Tab-separated table of C-alpha atoms and ligand atoms in Angstrom:
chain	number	residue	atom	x	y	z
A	1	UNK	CA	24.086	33.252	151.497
A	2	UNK	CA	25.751	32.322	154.718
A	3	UNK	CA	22.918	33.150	157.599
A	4	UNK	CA	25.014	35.642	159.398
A	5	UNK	CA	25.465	38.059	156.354
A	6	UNK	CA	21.565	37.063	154.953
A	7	UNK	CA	21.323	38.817	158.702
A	8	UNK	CA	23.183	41.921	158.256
A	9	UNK	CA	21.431	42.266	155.183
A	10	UNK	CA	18.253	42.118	156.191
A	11	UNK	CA	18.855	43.715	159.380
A	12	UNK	CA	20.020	47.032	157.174
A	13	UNK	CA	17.148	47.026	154.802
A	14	UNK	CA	14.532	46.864	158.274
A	15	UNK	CA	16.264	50.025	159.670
A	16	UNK	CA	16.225	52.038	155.990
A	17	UNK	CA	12.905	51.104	155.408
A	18	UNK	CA	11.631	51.791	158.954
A	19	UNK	CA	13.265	55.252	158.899
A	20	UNK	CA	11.821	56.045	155.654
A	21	UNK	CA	8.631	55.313	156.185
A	22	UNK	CA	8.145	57.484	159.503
A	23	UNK	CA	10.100	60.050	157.969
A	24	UNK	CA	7.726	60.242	155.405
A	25	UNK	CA	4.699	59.942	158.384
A	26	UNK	CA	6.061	63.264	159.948
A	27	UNK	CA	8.771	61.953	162.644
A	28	UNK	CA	12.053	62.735	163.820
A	29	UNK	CA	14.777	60.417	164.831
A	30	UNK	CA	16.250	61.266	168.363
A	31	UNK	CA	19.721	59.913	169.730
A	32	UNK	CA	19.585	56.937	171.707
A	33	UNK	CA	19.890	57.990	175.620
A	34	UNK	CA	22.018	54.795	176.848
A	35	UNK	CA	22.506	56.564	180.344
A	36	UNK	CA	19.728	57.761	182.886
A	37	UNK	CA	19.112	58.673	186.161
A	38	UNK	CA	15.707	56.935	185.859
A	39	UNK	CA	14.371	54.313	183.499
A	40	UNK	CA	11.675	51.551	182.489
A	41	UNK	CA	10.482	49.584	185.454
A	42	UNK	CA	9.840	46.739	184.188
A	43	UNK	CA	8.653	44.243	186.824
A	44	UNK	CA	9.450	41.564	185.195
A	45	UNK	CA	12.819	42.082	184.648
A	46	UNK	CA	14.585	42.400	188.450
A	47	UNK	CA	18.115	43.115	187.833
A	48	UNK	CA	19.034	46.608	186.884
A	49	UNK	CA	22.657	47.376	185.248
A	50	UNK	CA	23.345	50.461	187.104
A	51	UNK	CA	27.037	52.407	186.628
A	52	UNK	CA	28.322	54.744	189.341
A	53	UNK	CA	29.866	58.160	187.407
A	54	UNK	CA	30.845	61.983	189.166
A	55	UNK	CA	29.279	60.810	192.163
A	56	UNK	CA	25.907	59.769	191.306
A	57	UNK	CA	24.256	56.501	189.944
A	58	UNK	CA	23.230	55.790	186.512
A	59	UNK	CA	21.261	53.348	185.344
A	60	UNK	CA	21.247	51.743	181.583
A	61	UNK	CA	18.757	52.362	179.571
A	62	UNK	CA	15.725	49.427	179.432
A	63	UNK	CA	13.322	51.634	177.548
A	64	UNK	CA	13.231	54.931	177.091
A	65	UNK	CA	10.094	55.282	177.410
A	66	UNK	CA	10.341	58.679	179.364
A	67	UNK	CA	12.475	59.890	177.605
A	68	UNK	CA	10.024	59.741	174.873
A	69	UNK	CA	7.082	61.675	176.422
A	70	UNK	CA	9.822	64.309	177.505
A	71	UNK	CA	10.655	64.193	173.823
A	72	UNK	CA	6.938	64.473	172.153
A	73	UNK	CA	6.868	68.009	174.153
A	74	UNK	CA	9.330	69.465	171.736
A	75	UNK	CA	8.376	67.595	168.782
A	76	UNK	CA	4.810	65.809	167.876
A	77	UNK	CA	6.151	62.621	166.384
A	78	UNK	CA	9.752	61.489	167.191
A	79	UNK	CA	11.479	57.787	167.003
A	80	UNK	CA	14.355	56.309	168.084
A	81	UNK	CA	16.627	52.955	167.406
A	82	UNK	CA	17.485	52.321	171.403
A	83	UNK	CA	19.745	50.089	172.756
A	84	UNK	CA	18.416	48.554	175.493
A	85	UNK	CA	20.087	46.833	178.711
A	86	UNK	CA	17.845	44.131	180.296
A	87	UNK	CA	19.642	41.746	182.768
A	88	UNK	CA	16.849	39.350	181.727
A	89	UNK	CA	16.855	35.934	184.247
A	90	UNK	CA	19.349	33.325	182.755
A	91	UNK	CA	16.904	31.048	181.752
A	92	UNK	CA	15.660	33.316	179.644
A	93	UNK	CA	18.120	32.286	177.085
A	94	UNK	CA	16.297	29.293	176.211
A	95	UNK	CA	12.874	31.564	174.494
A	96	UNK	CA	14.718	32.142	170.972
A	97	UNK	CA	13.408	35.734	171.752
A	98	UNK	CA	15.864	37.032	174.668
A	99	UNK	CA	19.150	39.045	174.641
A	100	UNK	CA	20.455	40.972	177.221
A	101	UNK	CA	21.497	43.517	175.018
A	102	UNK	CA	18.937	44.521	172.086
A	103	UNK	CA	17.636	47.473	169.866
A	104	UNK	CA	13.897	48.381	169.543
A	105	UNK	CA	12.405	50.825	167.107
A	106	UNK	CA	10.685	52.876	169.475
A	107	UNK	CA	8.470	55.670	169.044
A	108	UNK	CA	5.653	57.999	170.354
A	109	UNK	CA	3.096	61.036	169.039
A	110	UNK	CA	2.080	63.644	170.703
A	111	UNK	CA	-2.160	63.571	171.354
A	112	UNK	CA	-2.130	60.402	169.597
A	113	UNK	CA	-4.551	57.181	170.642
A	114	UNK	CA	-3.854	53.891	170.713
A	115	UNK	CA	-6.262	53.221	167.055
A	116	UNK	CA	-3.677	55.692	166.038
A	117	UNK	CA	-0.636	53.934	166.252
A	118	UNK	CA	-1.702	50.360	166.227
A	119	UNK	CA	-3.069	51.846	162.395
A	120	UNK	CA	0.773	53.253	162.628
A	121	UNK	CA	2.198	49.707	163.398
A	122	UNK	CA	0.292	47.473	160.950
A	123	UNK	CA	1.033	49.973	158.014
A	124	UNK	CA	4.755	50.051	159.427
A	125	UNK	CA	5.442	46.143	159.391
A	126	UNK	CA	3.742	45.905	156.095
A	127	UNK	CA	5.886	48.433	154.379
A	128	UNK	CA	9.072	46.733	155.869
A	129	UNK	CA	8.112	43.634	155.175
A	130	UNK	CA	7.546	44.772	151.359
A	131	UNK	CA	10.675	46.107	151.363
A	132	UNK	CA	12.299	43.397	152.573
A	133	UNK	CA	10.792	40.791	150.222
A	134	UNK	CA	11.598	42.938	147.176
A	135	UNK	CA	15.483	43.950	148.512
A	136	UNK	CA	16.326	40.260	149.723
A	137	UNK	CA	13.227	37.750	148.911
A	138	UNK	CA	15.725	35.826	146.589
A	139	UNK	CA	18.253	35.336	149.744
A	140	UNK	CA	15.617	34.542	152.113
A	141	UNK	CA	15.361	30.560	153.009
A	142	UNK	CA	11.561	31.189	153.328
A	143	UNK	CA	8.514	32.925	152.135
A	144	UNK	CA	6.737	36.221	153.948
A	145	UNK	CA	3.265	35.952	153.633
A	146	UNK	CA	1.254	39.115	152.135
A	147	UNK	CA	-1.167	40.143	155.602
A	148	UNK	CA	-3.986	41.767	155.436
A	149	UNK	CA	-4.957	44.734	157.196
A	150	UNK	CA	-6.156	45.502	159.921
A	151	UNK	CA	-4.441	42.421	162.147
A	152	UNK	CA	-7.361	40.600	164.146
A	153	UNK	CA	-7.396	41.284	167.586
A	154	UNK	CA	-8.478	39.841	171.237
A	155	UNK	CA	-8.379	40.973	174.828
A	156	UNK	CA	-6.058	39.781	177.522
A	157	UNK	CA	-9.508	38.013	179.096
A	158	UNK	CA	-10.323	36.595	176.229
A	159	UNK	CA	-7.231	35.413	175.246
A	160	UNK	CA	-6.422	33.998	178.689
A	161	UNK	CA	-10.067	31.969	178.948
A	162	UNK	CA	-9.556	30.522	176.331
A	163	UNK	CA	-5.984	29.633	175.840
A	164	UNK	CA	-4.835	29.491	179.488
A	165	UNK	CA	-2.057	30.723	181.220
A	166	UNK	CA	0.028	30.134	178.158
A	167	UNK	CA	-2.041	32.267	175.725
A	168	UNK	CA	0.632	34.413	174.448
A	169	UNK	CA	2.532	31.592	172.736
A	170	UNK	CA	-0.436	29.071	171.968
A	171	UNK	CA	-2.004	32.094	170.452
A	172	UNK	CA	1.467	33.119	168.556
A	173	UNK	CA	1.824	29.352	167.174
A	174	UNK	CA	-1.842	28.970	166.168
A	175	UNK	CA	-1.976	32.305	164.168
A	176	UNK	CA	-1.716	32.920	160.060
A	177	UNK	CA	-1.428	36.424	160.328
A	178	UNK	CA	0.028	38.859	163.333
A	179	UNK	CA	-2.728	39.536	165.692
A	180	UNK	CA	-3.157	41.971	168.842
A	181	UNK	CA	-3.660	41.609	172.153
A	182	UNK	CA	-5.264	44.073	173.739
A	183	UNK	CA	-6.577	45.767	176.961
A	184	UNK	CA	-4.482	44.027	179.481
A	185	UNK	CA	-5.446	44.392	183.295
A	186	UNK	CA	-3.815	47.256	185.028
A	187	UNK	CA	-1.846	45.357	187.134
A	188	UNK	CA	-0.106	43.312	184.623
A	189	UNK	CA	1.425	46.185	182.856
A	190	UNK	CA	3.685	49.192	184.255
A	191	UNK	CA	2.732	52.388	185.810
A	192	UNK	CA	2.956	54.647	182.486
A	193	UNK	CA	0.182	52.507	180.686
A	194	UNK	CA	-2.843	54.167	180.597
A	195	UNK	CA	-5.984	52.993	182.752
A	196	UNK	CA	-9.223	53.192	180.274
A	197	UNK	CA	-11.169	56.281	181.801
A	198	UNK	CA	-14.142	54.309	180.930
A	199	UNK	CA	-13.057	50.525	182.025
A	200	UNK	CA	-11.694	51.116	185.443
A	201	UNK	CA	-9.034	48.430	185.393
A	202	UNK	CA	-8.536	47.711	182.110
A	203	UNK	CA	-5.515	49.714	180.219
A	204	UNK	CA	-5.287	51.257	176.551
A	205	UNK	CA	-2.684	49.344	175.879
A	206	UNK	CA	-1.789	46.488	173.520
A	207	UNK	CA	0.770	43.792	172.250
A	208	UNK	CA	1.465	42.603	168.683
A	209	UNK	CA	2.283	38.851	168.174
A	210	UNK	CA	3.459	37.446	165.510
A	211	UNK	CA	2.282	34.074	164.150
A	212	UNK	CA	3.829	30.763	163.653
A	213	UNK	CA	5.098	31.217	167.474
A	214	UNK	CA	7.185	34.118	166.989
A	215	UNK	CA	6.094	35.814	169.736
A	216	UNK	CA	5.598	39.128	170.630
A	217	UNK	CA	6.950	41.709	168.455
A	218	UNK	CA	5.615	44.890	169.604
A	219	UNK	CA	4.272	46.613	173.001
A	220	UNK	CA	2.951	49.894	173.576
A	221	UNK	CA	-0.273	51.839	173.897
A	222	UNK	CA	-1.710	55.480	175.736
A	223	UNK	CA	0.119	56.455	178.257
A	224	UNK	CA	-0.715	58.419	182.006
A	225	UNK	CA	0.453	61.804	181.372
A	226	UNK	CA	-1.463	63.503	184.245
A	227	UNK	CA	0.427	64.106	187.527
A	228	UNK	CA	-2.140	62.782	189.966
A	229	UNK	CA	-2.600	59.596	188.032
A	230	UNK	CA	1.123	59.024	187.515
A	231	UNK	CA	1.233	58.906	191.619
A	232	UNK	CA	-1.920	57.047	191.765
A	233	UNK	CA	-0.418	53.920	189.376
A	234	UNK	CA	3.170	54.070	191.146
A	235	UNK	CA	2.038	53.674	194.518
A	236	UNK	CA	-0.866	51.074	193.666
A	237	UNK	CA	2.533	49.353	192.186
A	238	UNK	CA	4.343	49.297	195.212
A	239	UNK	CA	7.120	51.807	193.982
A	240	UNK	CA	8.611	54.280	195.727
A	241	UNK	CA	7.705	58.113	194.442
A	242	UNK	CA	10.996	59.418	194.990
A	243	UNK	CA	12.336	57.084	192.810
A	244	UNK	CA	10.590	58.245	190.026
A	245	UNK	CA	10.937	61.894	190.627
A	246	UNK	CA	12.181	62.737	187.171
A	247	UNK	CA	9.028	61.925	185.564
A	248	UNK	CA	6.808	63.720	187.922
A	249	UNK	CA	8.800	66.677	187.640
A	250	UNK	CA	7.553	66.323	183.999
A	251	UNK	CA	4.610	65.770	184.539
A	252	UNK	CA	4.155	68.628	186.922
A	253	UNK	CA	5.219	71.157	184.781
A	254	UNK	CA	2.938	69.870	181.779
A	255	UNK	CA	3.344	66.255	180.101
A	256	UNK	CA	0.876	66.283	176.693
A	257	UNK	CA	-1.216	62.785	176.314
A	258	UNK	CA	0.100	60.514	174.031
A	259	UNK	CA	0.427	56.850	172.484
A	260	UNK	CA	3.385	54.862	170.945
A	261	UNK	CA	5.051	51.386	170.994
A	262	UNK	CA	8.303	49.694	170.793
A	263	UNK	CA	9.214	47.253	168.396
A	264	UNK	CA	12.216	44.748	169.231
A	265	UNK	CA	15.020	45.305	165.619
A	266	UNK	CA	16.442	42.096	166.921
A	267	UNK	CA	12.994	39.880	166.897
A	268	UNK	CA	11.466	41.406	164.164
A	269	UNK	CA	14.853	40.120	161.870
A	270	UNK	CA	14.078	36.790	163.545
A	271	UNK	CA	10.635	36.700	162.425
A	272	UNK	CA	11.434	37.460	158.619
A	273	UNK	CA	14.506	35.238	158.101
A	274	UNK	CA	12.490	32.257	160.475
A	275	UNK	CA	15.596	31.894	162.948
A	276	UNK	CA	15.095	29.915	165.829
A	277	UNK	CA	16.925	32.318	168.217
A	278	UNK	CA	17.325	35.777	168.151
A	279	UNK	CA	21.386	35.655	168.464
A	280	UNK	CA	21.590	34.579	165.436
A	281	UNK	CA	20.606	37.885	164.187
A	282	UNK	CA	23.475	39.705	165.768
A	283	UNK	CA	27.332	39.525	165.001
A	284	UNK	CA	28.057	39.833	168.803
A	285	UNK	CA	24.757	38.410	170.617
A	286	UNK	CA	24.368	38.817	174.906
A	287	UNK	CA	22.689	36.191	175.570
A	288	UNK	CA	21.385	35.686	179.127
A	289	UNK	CA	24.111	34.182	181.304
A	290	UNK	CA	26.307	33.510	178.357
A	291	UNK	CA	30.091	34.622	178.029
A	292	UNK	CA	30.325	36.583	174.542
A	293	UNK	CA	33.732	36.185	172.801
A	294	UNK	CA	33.589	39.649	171.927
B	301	LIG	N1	8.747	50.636	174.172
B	301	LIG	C1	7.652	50.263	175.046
B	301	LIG	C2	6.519	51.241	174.866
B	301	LIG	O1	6.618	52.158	174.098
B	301	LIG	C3	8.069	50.214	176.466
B	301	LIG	C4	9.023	49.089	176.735
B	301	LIG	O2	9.853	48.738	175.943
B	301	LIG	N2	8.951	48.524	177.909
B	301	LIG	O3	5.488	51.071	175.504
């Protein structure tokens, strides 16, 4: 089968099985918000794709990750496939794991912790990767390996002393099996990331990697939900308050606690079909600093 249908295919089979299975785990799916007048911070990522409409600014979605923990107070358990805008640096092309425009399987639950869902994720990935093997093993060109549960894990100091500044990906290429990194230092992560009550410093938060040098697959973790801390962690940031009024408003009239994670569509394909880049997984890829034809 000619790679870009093998995939299609695939691609379909990871978004039936992922609905299934947290349909089946208690969620609902919520519509993709593509336009907000706040979004995902994202340090890393400088440029913001903002549209001006009736008079006002908009940006593009780049998570929607408040969107989410506005969500979780109507319903405990929601998920959503959301297009994502990330002007990512043009360099960036050259990873194999960045596109300017991309979906992630994102989802939170209401009161959850972070054991919760990274028990959520592993049994998640399994199941789709089961499904995949049985719906389009004989069209893959290579073999998923059966994982065990639950991944291994190590913590962002660990990880770093030993591996060095380049842990993520040494770690990624030397693993069998996806692993987790967890408890990242507060500053390395955004403001909605929970701070460990008990580890000043250190968040509840985690990544999943995926071996043979994949890369990351997966970032989430407990989030601030408390109005005093959500101040706290944007000024300690250097951010402004006012621009993130929408979420304090939130959070002053009530925001629950809660956990959840986003999982890239686009990288995850990647992973199972062993592409080197991830535009090869979409019909009409934007890749950083690239024209698209279409
Ligand atoms: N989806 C991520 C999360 O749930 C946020 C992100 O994509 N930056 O933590």
């Amino acid at each position: 089968m000619k790679r870009e249908a093998l995939a299609l295919e695939v691609t379909s089979v990871v978004l039936g099985a992922s609905r299934d299975f947290l349909v089946r785990e208690g969620f609902v799916e919520l519509l993709p918000v593509i336009l907000a007048p706040v979004t995902d911070p994202l340090r890393t990522t400088p440029e913001w794709a903002v549209i001006s409409a009736y008079g006002r600014s908009w940006y593009l979605t780049r998570s929607m990750i408040f969107h989410k923990q506005a969500a979780i107070r109507v319903h405990p358990k929601i998920f959503c496939f959301s297009p994502n805008v990330r002007l990512e640096p043009a360099e960036r092309a050259q990873t194999g794991r960045h596109l300017f425009e991309f979906v992630q399987l994102d989802l939170e639950v209401r009161g959850a912790s972070r054991e919760e869902v990274m028990d959520l994720g592993e049994r998640l990935l399994l199941h789709i990767l089961s499904q995949v093997r049985r719906e389009c093993g004989k069209s893959l060109e290579r073999e998923i390996p059966e994982y065990s549960r639950p991944f291994p894990r190590i913590s962002w100091q660990e990880a770093r002393q030993e591996f060095g500044e380049d842990f993520e990906v040494e770690l990624s290429r030397r693993s069998k099996t996806p692993l987790w990194l967890v408890d990242f230092p507060i500053d390395q992560r955004e403001f909605y990331d929970r701070e460990d009550p008990k580890r000043p410093g250190v968040l509840l938060d985690m990544d999943l990697l995926y071996p043979e040098g994949f890369g990351e697959a997966l970032s989430g973790g407990e989030r601030e939900y408390q109005l005093e801390r959500l101040k706290a962690r944007i000024l300690r940031q250097g951010l402004s308050l006012d621009a993130f009024r929408p979420i304090l408003a939130l959070a002053a009239d009530g925001l629950p606690p809660s956990a959840g994670f986003g999982i890239g569509v686009e990288r995850l394909v990647r992973f199972i079909c062993g592409f080197p880049h991830v535009a090869q997984v979409r019909l009409f890829p934007r890749v950083p600093g690239e024209e698209a034809p279409l």
